[in-house]
PDB file of C-alpha atoms in Angstrom:
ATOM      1  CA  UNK A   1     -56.496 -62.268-102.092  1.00  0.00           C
ATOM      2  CA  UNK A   2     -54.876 -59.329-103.610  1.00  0.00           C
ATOM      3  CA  UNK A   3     -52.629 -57.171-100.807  1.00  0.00           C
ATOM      4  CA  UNK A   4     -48.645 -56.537-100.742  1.00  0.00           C
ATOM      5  CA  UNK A   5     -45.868 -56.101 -98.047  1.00  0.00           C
ATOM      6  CA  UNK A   6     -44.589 -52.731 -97.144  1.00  0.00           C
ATOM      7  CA  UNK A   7     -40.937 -52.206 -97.092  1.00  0.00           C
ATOM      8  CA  UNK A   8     -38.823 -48.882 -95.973  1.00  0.00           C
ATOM      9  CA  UNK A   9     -35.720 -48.393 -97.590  1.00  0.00           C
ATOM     10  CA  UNK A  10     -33.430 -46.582 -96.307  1.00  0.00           C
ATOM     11  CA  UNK A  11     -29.632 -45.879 -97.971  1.00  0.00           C
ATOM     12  CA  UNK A  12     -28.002 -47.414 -94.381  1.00  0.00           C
ATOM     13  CA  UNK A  13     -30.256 -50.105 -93.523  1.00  0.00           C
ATOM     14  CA  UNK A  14     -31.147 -51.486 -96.859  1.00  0.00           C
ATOM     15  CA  UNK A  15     -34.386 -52.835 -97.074  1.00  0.00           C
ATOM     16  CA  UNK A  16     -36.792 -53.702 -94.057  1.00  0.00           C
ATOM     17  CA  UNK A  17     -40.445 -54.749 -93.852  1.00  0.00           C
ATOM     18  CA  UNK A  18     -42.764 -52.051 -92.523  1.00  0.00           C
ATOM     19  CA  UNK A  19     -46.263 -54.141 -92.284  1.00  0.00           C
ATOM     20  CA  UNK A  20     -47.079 -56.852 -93.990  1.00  0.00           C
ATOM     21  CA  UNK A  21     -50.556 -57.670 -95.790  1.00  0.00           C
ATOM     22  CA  UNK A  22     -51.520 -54.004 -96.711  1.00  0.00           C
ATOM     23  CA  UNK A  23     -54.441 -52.868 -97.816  1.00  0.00           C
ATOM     24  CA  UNK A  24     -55.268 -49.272 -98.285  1.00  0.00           C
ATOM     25  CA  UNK A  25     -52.720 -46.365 -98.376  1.00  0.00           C
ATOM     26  CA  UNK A  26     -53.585 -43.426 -98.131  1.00  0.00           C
ATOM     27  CA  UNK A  27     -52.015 -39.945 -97.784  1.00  0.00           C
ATOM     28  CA  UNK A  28     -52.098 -38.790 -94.455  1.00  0.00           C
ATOM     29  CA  UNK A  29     -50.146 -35.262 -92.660  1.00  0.00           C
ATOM     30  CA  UNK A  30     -46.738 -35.504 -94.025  1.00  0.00           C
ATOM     31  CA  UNK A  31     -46.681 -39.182 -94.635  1.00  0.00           C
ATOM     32  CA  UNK A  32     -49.062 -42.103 -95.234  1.00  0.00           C
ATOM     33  CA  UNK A  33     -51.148 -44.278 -93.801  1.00  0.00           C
ATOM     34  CA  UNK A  34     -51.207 -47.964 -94.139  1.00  0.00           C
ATOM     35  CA  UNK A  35     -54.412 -50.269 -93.155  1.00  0.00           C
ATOM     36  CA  UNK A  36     -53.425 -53.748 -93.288  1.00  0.00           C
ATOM     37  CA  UNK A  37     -56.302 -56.646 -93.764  1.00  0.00           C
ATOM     38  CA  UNK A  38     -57.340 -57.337 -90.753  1.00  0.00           C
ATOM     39  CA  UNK A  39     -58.085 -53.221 -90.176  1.00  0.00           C
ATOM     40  CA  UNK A  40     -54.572 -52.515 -88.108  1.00  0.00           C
ATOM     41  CA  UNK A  41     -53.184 -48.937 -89.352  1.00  0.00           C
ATOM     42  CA  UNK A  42     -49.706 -47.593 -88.853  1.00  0.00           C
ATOM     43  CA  UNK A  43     -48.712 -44.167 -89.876  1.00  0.00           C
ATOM     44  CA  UNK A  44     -45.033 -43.355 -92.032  1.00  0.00           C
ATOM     45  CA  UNK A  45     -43.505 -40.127 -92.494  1.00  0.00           C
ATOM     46  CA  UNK A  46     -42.364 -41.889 -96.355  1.00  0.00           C
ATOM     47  CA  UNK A  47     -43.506 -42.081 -99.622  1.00  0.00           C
ATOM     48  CA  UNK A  48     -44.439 -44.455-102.249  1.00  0.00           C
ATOM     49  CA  UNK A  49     -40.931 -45.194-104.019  1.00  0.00           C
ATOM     50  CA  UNK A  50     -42.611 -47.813-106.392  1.00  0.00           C
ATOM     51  CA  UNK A  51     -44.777 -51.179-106.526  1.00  0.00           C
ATOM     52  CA  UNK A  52     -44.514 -54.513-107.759  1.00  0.00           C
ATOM     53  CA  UNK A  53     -47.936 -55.956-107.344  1.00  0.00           C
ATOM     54  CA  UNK A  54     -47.195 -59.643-108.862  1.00  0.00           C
ATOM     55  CA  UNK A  55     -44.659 -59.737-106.163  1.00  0.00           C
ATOM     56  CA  UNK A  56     -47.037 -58.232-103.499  1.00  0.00           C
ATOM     57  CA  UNK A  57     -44.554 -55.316-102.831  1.00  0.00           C
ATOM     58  CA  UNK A  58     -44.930 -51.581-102.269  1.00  0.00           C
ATOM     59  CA  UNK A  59     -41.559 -49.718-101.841  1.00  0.00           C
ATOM     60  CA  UNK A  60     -41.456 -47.020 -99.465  1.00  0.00           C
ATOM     61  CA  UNK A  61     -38.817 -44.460 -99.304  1.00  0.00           C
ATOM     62  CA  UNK A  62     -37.880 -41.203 -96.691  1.00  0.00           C
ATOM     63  CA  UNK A  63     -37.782 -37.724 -97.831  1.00  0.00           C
ATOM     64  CA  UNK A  64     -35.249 -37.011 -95.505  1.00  0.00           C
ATOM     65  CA  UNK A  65     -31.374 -36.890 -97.361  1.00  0.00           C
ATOM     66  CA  UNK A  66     -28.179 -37.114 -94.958  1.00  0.00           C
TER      67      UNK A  66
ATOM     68  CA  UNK B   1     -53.719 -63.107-109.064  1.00  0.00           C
ATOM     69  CA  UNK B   2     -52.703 -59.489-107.563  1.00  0.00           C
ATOM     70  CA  UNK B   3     -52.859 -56.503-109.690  1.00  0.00           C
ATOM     71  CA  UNK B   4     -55.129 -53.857-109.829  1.00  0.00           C
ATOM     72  CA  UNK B   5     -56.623 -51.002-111.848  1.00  0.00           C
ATOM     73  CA  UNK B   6     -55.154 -47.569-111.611  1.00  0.00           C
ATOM     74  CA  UNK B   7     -57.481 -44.654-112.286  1.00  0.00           C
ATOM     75  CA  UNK B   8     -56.901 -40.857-113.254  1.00  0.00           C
ATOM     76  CA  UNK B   9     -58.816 -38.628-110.986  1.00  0.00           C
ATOM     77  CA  UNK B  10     -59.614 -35.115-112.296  1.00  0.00           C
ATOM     78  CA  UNK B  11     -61.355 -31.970-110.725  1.00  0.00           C
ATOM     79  CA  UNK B  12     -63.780 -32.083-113.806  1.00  0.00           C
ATOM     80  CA  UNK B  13     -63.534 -35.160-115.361  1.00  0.00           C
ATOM     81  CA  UNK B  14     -63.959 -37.059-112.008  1.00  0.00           C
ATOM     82  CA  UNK B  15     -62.511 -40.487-111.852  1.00  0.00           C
ATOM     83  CA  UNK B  16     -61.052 -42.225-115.444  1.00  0.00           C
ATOM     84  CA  UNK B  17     -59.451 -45.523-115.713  1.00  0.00           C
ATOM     85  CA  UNK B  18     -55.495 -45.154-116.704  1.00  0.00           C
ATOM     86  CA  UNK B  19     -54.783 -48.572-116.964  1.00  0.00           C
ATOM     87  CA  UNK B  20     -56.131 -52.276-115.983  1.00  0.00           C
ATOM     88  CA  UNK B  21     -54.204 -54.554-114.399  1.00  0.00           C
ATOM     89  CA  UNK B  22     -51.339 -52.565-113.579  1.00  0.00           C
ATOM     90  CA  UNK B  23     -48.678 -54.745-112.376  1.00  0.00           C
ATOM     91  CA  UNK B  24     -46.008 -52.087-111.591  1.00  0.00           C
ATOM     92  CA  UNK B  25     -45.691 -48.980-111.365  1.00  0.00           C
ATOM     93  CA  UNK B  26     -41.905 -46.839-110.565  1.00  0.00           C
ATOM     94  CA  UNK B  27     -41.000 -42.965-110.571  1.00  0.00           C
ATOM     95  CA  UNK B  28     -40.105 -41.749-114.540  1.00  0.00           C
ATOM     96  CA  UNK B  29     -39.356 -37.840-114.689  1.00  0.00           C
ATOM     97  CA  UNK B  30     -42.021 -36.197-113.762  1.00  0.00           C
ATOM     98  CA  UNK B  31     -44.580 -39.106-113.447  1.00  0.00           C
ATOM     99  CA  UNK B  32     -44.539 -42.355-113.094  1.00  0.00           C
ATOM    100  CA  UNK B  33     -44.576 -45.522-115.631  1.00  0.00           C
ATOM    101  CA  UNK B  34     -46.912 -48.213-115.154  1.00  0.00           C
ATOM    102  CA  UNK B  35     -46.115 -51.650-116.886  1.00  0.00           C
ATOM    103  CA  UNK B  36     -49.452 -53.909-116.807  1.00  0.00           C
ATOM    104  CA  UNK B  37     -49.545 -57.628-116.225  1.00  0.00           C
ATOM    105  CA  UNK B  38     -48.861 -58.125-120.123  1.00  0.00           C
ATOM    106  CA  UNK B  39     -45.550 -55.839-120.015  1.00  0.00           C
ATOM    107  CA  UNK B  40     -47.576 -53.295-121.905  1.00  0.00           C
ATOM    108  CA  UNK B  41     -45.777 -49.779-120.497  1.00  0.00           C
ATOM    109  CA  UNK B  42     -47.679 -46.437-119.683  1.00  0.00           C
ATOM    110  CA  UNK B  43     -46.674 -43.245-118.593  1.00  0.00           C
ATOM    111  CA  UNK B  44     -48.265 -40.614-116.967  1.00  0.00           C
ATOM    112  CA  UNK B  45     -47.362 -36.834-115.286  1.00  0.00           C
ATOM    113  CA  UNK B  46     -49.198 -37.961-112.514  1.00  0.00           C
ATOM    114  CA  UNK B  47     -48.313 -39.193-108.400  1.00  0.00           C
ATOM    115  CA  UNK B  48     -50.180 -41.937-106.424  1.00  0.00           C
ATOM    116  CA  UNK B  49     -53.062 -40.433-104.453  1.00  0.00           C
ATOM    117  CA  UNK B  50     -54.387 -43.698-102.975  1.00  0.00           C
ATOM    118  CA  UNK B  51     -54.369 -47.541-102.761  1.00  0.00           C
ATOM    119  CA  UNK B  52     -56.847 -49.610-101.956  1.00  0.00           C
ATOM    120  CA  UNK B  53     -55.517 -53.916-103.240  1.00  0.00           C
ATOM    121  CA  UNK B  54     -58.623 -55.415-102.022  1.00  0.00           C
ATOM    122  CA  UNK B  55     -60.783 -53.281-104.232  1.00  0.00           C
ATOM    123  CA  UNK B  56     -58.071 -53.260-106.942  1.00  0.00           C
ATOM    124  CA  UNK B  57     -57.754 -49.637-107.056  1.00  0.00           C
ATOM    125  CA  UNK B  58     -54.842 -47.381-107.576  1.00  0.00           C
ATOM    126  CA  UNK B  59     -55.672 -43.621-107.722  1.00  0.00           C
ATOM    127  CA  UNK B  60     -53.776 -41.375-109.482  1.00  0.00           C
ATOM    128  CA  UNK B  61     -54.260 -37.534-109.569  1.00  0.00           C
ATOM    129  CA  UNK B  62     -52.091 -34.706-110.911  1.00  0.00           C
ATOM    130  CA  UNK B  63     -50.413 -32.120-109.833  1.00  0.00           C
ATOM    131  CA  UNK B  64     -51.433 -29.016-111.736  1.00  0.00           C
ATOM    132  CA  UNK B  65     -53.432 -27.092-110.181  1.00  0.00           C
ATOM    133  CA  UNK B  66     -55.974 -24.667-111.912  1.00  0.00           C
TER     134      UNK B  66
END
């Protein structure tokens, strides 16, 4: 089964899992939108920061700078 | 064994693979670098247009405009 954990990081909070098991992302308004495996979607005002597949994680990052 | 292919999609060319079994892939100036399951490297003026793990696809498309 091939699908990776979303995480947001964010420069106060460090790193925290947005949804786990994700499928598709796709671009969607100002953000993304995540469908995990089983078909759930949640939406992200973020960006791709980077992926690490053989680890199963995708790296999301704000635009938004203090 | 997660990776996938990521594939160059072009107004005229339509869809191209990149790379195959792209492992990683991280921000690098103005594109992004894309290191495959063999630690061969890529890189490519190019951002992430879509995901899809179960299928194995990573889209790519660029951002000139013509």
């Amino acid at each position: 089964m091939c699908e990776a954990n979303a995480y947001l990081v964010e420069a106060e909070q460090g790193e925290t899992l947005f949804m786990e098991s994700v499928d598709t992302i796709e671009p969607f308004e100002n953000g993304l939108k995540l469908t995990d495996i089983f078909g759930r979607q949640k939406f992200i005002k973020a960006s791709i920061a980077n992926v690490s597949l053989l680890h199963h994680r995708i790296m999301l990052n704000t635009p938004e700078k203090g």
